Short mmCIF file of C-alpha atoms in Angstrom, two decimals:
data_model
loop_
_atom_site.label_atom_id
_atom_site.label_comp_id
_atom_site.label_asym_id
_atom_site.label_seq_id
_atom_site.Cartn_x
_atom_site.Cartn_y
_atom_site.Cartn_z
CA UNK A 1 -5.14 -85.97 -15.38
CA UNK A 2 -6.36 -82.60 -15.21
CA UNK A 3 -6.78 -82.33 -19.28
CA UNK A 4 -9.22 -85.49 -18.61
CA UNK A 5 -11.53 -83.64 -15.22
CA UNK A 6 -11.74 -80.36 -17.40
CA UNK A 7 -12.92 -82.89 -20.27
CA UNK A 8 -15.64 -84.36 -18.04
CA UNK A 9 -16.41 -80.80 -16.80
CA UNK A 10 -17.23 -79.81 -20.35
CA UNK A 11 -19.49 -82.59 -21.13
CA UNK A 12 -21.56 -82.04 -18.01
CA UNK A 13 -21.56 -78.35 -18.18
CA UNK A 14 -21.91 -77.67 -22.31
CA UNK A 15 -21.41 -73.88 -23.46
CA UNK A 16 -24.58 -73.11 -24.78
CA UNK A 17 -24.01 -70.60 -27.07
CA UNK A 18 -22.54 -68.21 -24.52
CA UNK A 19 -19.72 -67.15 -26.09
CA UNK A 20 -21.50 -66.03 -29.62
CA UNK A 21 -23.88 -64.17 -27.38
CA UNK A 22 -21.19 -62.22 -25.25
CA UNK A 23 -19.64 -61.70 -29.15
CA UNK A 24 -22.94 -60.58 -30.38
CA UNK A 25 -23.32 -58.21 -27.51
CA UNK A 26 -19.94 -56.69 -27.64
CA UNK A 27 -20.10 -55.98 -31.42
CA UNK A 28 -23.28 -54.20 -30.63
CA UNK A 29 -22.05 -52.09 -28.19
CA UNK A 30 -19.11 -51.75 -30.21
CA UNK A 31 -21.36 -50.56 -33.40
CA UNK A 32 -23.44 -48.58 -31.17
CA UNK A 33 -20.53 -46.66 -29.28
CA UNK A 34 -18.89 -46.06 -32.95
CA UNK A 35 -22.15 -44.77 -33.93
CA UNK A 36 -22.57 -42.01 -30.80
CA UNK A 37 -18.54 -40.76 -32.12
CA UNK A 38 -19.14 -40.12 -35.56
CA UNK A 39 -22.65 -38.25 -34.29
CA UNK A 40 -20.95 -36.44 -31.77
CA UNK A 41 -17.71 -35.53 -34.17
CA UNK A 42 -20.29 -34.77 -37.03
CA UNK A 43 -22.62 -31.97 -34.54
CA UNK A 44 -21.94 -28.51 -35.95
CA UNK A 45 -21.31 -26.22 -32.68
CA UNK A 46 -22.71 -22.97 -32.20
CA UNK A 47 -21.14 -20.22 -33.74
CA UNK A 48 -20.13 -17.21 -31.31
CA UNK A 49 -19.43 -13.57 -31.96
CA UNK A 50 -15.27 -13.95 -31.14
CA UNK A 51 -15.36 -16.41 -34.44
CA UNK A 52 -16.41 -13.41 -36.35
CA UNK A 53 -14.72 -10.04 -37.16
CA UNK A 54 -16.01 -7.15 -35.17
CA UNK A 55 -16.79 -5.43 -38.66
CA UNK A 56 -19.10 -7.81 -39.68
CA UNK A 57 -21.79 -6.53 -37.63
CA UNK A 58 -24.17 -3.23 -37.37
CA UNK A 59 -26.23 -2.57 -34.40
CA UNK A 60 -29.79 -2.30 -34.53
CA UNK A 61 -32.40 -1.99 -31.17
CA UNK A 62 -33.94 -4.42 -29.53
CA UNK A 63 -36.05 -5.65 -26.34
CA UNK A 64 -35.26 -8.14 -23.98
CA UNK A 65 -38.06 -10.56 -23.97
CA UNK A 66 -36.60 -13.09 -20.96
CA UNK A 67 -33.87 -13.68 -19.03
CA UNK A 68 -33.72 -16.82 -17.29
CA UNK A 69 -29.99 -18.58 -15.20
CA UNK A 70 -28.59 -21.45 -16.78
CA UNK A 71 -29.93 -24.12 -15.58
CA UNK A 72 -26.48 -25.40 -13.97
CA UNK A 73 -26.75 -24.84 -10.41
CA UNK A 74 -22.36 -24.79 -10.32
CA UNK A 75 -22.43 -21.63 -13.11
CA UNK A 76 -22.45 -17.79 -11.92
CA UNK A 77 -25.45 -15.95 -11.15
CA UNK A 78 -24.71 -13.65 -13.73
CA UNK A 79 -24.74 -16.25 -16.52
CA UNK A 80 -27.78 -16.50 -18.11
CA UNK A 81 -30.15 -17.42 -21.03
CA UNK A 82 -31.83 -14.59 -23.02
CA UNK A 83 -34.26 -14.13 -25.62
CA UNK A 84 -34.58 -10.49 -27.65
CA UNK A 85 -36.46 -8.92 -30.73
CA UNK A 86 -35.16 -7.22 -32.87
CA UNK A 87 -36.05 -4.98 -36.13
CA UNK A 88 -38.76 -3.30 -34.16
CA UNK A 89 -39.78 -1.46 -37.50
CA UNK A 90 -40.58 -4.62 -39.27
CA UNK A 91 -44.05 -6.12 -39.17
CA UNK A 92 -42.48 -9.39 -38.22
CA UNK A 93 -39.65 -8.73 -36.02
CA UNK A 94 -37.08 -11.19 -35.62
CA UNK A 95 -36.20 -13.02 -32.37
CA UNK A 96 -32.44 -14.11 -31.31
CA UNK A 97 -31.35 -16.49 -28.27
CA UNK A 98 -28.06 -16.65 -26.79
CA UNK A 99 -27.38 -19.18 -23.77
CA UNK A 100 -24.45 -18.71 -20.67
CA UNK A 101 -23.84 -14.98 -21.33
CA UNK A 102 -22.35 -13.32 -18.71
CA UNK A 103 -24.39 -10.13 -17.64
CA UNK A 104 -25.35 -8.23 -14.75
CA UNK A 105 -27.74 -5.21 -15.52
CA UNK A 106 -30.38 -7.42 -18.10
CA UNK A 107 -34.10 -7.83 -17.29
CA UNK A 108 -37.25 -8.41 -19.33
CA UNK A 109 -38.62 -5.69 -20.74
CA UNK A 110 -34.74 -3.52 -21.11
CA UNK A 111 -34.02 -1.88 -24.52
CA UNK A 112 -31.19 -3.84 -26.08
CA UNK A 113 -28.64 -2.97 -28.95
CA UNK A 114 -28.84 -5.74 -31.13
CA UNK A 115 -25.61 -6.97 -33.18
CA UNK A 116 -26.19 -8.08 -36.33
CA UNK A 117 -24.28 -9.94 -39.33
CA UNK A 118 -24.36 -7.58 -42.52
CA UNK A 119 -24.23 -10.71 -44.44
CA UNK A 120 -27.12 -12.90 -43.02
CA UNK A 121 -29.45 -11.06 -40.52
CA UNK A 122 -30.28 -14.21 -38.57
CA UNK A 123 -27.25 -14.21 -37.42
CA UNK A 124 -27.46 -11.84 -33.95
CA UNK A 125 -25.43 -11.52 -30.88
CA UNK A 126 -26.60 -9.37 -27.50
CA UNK A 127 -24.67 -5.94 -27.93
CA UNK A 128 -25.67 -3.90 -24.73
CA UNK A 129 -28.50 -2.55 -22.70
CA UNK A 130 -29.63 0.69 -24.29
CA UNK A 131 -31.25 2.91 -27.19
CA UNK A 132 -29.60 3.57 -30.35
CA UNK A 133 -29.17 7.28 -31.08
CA UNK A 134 -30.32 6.83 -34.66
CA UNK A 135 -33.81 5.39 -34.22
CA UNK A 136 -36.14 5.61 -36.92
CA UNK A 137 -40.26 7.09 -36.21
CA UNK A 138 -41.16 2.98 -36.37
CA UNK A 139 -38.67 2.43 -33.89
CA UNK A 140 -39.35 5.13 -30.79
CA UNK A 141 -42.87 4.75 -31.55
CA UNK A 142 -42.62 0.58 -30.36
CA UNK A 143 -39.92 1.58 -27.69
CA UNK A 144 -42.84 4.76 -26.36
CA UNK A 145 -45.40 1.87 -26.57
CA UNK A 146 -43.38 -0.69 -25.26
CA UNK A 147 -42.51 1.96 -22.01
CA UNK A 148 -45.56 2.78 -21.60
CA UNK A 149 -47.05 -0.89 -21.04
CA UNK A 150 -44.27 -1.67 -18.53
CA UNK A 151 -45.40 2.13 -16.95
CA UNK A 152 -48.72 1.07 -16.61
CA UNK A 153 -47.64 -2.73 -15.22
CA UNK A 154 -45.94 -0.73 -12.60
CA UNK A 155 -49.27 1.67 -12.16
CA UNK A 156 -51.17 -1.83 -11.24
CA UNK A 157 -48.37 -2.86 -8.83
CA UNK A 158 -47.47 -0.06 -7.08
CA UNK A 159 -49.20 2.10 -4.42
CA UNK A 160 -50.86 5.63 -5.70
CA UNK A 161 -48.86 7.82 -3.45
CA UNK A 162 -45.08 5.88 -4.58
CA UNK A 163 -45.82 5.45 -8.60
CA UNK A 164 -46.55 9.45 -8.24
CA UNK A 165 -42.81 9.83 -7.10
CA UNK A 166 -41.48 6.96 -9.90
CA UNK A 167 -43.51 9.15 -12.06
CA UNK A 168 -42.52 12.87 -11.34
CA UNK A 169 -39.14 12.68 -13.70
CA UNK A 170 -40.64 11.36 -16.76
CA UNK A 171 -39.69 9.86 -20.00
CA UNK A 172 -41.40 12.88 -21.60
CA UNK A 173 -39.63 15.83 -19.68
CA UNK A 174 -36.46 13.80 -20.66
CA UNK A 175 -36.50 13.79 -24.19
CA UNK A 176 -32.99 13.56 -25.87
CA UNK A 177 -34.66 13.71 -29.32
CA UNK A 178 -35.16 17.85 -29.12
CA UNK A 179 -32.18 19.68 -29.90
#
């Protein structure tokens, strides 16, 4: 008796096509879903400086152009984004970006040492605040220009009577370069 109600069931309710559509939308899904692994298997990742050799690299100087924090609010407020320039000396400098380094002392504007792949000089890593000993005339003459723009920033900011006290131990009186 029951095999002859879900008969009558059947012929009042057909099916419509239902099930070919829930198949059609599942092998979509499925296609789509297969797709997004083999995309996200296929993705090259970024290469970092532990997956080379630390004698791969020579240092050259650079500038920080920006330093921005990640943008996830949960990560430290020393990790951060950064941009840099580097081969100063060249009339088209190159630029390098790393993302979530871990830093403290970093601004925009700070001389950088600039790591560099002896094989393929696109490949770059941030090195360290500071100014290479061995700086050619090309070089300290960007890094004196480059100063003395953020100087005179700070001239425009600053009050007469404090920029004279920034001012009083100078870049000039501190030259390392005469010896």
């Amino acid at each position: 008796m029951a095999d002859f109600y879900f008969g009558q069931i059947l012929r009042i309710y057909p099916r419509r096509n239902h099930s070919r559509t829930v198949v059609s939308n599942l092998r979509k899904t499925l296609t789509i879903l297969i797709s997004l692994g083999f995309g996200l298997i296929s993705c090259k990742s970024e290469k970092k400086y532990s997956d080379f050799n630390e004698s791969d690299f020579y240092e050259v100087q650079g500038i920080i152009n920006y330093v921005n924090p990640t943008s996830d609010p949960f990560d430290s407020p020393t990790e951060k984004n950064i941009s840099f320039t580097y081969f100063l000396d060249r009339p088209n400098p190159k630029t390098g970006i790393e993302n979530d380094l871990e830093m403290f002392e970093a601004k925009n504007g700070y001389p950088l040492i600039v790591l560099v792949h002896k094989d393929d000089e696109n490949i770059s890593f941030y090195g360290r605040v500071g100014i290479l000993e061995n700086l050619n005339d090309k070089e300290k003459a960007f890094l004196k220009n480059h100063f003395q723009n953020e100087m005179n920033k700070i001239k425009e900011k600053t009050p007469e009577y404090n920029y004279n006290a920034l001012i009083k131990d100078t870049i000039t009186e501190n030259q390392t370069d005469k010896k």
